[in-house]
Short mmCIF file of N, CA, C and O in Angstrom, two decimals:
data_model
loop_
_atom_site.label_atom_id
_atom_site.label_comp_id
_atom_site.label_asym_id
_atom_site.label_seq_id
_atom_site.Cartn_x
_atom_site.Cartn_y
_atom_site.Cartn_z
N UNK A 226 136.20 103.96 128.39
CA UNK A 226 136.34 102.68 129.06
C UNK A 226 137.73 102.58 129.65
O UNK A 226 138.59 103.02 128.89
N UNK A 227 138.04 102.28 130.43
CA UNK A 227 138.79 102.64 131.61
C UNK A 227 139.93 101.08 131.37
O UNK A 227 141.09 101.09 131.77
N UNK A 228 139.29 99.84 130.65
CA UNK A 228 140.01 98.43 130.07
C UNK A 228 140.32 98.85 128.93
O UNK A 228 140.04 97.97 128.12
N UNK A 229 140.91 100.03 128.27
CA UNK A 229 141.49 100.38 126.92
C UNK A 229 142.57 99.77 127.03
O UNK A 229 143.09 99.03 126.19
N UNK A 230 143.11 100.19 128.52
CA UNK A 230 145.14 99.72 128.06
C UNK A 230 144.96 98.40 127.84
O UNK A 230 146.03 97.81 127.85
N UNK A 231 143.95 97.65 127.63
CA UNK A 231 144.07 96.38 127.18
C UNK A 231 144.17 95.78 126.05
O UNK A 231 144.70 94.72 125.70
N UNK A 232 143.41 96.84 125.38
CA UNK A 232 142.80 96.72 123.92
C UNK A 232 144.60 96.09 123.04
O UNK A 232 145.67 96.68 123.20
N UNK A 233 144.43 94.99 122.30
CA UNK A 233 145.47 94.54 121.48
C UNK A 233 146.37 93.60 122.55
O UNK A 233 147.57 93.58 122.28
N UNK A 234 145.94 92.79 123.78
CA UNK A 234 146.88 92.70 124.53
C UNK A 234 146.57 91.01 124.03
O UNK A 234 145.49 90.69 123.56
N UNK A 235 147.72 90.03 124.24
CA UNK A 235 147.95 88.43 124.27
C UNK A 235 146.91 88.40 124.90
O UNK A 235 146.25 89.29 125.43
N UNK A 236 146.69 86.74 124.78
CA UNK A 236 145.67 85.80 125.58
C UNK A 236 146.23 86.33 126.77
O UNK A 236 147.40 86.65 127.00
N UNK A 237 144.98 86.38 127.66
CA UNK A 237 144.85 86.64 129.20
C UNK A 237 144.26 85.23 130.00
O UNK A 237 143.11 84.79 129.89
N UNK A 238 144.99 84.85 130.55
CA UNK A 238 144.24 83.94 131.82
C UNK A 238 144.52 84.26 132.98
O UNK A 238 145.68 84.50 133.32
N UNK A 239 142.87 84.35 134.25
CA UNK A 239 142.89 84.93 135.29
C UNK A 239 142.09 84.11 135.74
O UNK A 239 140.99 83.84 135.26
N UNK A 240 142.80 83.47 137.12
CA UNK A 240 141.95 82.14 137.81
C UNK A 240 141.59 83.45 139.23
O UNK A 240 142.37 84.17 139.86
N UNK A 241 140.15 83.28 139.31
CA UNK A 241 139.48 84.14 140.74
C UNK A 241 138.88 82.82 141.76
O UNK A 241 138.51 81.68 141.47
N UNK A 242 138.97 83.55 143.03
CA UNK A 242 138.42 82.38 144.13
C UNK A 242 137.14 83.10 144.02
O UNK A 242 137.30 84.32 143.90
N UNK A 243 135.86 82.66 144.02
CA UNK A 243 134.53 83.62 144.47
C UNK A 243 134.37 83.91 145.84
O UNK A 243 133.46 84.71 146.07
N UNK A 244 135.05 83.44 146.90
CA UNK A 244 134.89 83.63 148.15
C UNK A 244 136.19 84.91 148.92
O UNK A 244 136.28 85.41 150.04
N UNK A 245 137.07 85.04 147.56
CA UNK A 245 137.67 86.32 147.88
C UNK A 245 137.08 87.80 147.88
O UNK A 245 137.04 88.62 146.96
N UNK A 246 136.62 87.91 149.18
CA UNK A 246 136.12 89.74 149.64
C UNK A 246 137.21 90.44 149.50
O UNK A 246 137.51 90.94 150.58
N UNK A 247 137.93 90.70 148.68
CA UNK A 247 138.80 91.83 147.80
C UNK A 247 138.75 91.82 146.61
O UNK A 247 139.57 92.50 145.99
N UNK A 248 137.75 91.01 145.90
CA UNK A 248 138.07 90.96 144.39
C UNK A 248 136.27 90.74 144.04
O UNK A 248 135.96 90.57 142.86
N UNK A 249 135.45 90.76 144.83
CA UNK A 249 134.30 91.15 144.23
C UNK A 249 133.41 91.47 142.79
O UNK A 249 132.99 92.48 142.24
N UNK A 250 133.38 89.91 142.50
CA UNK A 250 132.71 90.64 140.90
C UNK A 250 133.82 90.79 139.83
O UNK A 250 133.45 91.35 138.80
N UNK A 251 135.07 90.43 139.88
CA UNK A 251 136.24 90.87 139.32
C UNK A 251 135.70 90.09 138.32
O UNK A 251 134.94 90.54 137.46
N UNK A 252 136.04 89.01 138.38
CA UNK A 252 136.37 87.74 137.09
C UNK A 252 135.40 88.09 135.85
O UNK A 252 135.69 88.09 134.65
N UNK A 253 133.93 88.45 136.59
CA UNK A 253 133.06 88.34 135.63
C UNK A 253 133.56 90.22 134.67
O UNK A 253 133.53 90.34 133.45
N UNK A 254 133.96 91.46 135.72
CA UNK A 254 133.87 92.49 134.76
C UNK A 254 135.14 91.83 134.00
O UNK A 254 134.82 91.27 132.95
N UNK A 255 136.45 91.79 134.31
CA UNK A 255 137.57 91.20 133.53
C UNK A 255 137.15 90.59 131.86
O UNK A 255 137.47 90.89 130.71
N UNK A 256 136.07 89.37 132.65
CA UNK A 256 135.61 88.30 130.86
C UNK A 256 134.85 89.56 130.23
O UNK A 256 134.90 89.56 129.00
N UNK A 257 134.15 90.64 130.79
CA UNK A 257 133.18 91.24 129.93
C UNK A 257 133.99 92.18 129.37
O UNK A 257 133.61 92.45 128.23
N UNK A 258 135.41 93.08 129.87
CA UNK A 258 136.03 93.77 129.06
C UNK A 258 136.99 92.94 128.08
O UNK A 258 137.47 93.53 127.12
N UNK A 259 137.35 91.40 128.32
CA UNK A 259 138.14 91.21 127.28
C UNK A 259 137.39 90.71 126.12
O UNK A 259 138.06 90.35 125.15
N UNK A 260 136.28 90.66 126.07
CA UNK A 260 135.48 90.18 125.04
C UNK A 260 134.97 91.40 124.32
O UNK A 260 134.86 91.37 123.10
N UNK A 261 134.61 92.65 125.12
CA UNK A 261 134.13 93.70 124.26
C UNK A 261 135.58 94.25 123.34
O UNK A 261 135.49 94.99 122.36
N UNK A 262 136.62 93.84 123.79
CA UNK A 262 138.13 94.20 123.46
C UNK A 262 138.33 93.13 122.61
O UNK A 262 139.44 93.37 122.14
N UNK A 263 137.88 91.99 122.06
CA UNK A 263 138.30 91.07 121.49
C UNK A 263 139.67 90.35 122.01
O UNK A 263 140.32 89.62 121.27
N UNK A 264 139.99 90.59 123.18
CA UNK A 264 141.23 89.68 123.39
C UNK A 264 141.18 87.92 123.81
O UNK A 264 140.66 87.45 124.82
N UNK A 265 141.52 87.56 123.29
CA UNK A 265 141.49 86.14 123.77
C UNK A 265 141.68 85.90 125.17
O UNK A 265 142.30 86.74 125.84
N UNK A 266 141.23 84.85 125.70
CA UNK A 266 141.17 85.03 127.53
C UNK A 266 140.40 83.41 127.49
O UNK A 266 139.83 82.76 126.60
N UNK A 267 140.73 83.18 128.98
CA UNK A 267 139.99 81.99 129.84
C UNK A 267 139.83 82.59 131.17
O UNK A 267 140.77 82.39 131.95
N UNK A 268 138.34 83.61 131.80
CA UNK A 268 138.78 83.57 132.89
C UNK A 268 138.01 82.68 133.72
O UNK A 268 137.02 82.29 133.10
N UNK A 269 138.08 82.27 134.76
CA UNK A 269 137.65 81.26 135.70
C UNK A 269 137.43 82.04 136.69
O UNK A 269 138.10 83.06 136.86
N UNK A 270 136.06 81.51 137.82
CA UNK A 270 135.89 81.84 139.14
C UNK A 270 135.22 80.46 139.76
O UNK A 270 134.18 79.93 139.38
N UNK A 271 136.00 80.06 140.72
CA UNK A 271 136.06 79.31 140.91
C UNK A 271 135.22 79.01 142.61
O UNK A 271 135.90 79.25 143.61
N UNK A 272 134.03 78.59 142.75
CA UNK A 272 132.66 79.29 143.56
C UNK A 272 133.44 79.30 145.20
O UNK A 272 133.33 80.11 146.11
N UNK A 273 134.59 77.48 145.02
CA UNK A 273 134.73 77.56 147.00
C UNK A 273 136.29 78.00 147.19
O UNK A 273 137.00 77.60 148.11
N UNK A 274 136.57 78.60 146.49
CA UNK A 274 138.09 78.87 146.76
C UNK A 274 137.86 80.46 147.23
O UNK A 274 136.94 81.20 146.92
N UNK A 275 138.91 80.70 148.01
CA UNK A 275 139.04 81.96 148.40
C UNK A 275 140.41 82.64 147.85
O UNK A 275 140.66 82.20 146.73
N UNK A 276 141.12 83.34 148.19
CA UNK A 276 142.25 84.19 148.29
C UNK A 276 143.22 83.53 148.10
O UNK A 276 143.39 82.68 148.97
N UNK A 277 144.17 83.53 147.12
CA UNK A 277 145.65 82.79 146.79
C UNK A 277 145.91 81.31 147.18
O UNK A 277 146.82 80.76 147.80
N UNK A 278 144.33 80.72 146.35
CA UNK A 278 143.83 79.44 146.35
C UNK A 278 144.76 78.23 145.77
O UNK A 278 144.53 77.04 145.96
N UNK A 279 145.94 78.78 145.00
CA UNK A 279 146.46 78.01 144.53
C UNK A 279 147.98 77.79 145.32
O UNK A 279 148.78 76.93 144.94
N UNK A 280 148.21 78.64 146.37
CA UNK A 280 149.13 78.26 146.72
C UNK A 280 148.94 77.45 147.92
O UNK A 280 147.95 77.23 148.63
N UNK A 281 150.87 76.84 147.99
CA UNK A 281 150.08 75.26 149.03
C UNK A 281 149.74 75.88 150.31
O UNK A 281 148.66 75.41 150.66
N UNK A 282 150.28 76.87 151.33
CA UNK A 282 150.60 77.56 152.45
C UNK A 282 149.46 78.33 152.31
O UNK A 282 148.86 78.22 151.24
N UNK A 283 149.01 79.13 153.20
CA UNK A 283 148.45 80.19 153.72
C UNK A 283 149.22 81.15 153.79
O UNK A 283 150.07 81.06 154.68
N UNK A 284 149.25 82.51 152.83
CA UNK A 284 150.06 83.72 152.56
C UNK A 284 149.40 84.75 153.37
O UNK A 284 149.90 85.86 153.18
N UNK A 285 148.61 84.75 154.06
CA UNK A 285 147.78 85.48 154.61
C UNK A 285 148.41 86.48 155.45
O UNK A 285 149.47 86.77 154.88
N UNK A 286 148.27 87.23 156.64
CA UNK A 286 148.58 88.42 157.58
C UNK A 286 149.79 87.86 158.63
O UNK A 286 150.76 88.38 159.18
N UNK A 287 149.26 86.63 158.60
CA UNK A 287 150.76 86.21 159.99
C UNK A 287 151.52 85.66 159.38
O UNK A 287 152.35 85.18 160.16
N UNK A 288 151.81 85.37 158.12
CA UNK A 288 152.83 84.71 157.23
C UNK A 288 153.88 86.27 157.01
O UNK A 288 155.11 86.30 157.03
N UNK A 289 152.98 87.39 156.81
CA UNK A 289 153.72 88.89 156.37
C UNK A 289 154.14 88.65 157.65
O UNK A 289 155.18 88.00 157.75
N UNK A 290 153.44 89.11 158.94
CA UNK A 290 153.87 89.92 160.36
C UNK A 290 155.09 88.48 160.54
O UNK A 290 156.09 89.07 160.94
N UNK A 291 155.36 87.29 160.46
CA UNK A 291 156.26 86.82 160.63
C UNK A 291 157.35 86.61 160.07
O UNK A 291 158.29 85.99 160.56
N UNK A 292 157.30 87.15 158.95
CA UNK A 292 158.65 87.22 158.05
C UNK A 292 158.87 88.85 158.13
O UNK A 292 159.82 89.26 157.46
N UNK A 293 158.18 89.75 158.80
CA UNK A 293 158.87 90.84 158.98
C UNK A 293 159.62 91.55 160.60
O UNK A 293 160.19 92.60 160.88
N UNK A 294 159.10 89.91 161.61
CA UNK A 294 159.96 90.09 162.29
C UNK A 294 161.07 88.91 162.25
O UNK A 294 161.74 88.88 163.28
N UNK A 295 161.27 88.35 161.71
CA UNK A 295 162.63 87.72 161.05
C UNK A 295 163.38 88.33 160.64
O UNK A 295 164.38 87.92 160.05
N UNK A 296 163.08 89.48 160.86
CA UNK A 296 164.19 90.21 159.97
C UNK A 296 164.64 90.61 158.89
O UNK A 296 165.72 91.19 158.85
#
């Protein structure tokens, strides 16, 4: 099992958007290896949020391409 380096690790909390297409299915394998691992955890997926849902801004592709021509 490939979630070993987990095995013995602190409570885990991992908030997922379900509408993020890079993380596919994450939240749910995540809860199923920390439970076969016994680690304590809360994870959440959260059905209308997408991609770095919690922050206030949009971090997205023109937030990078504009702070990397700023200099």
């Amino acid at each position: 099992m490939r979630w070993r380096v987990l095995r013995g690790s602190c409570p885990i909390v991992a908030s997922y958007g379900r509408r993020d297409r890079g993380l596919p299915g994450r939240a749910a394998r995540l809860e199923q290896a920390l439970s076969e691992l016994e680690v304590p955890h809360d994870v959440k997926e959260y059905p209308d949020a997408g991609h770095a849902f919690l922050n206030r801004i949009n971090v997205g592709p023109l937030l990078a391409r504009w702070s990397s021509w700023s200099g």
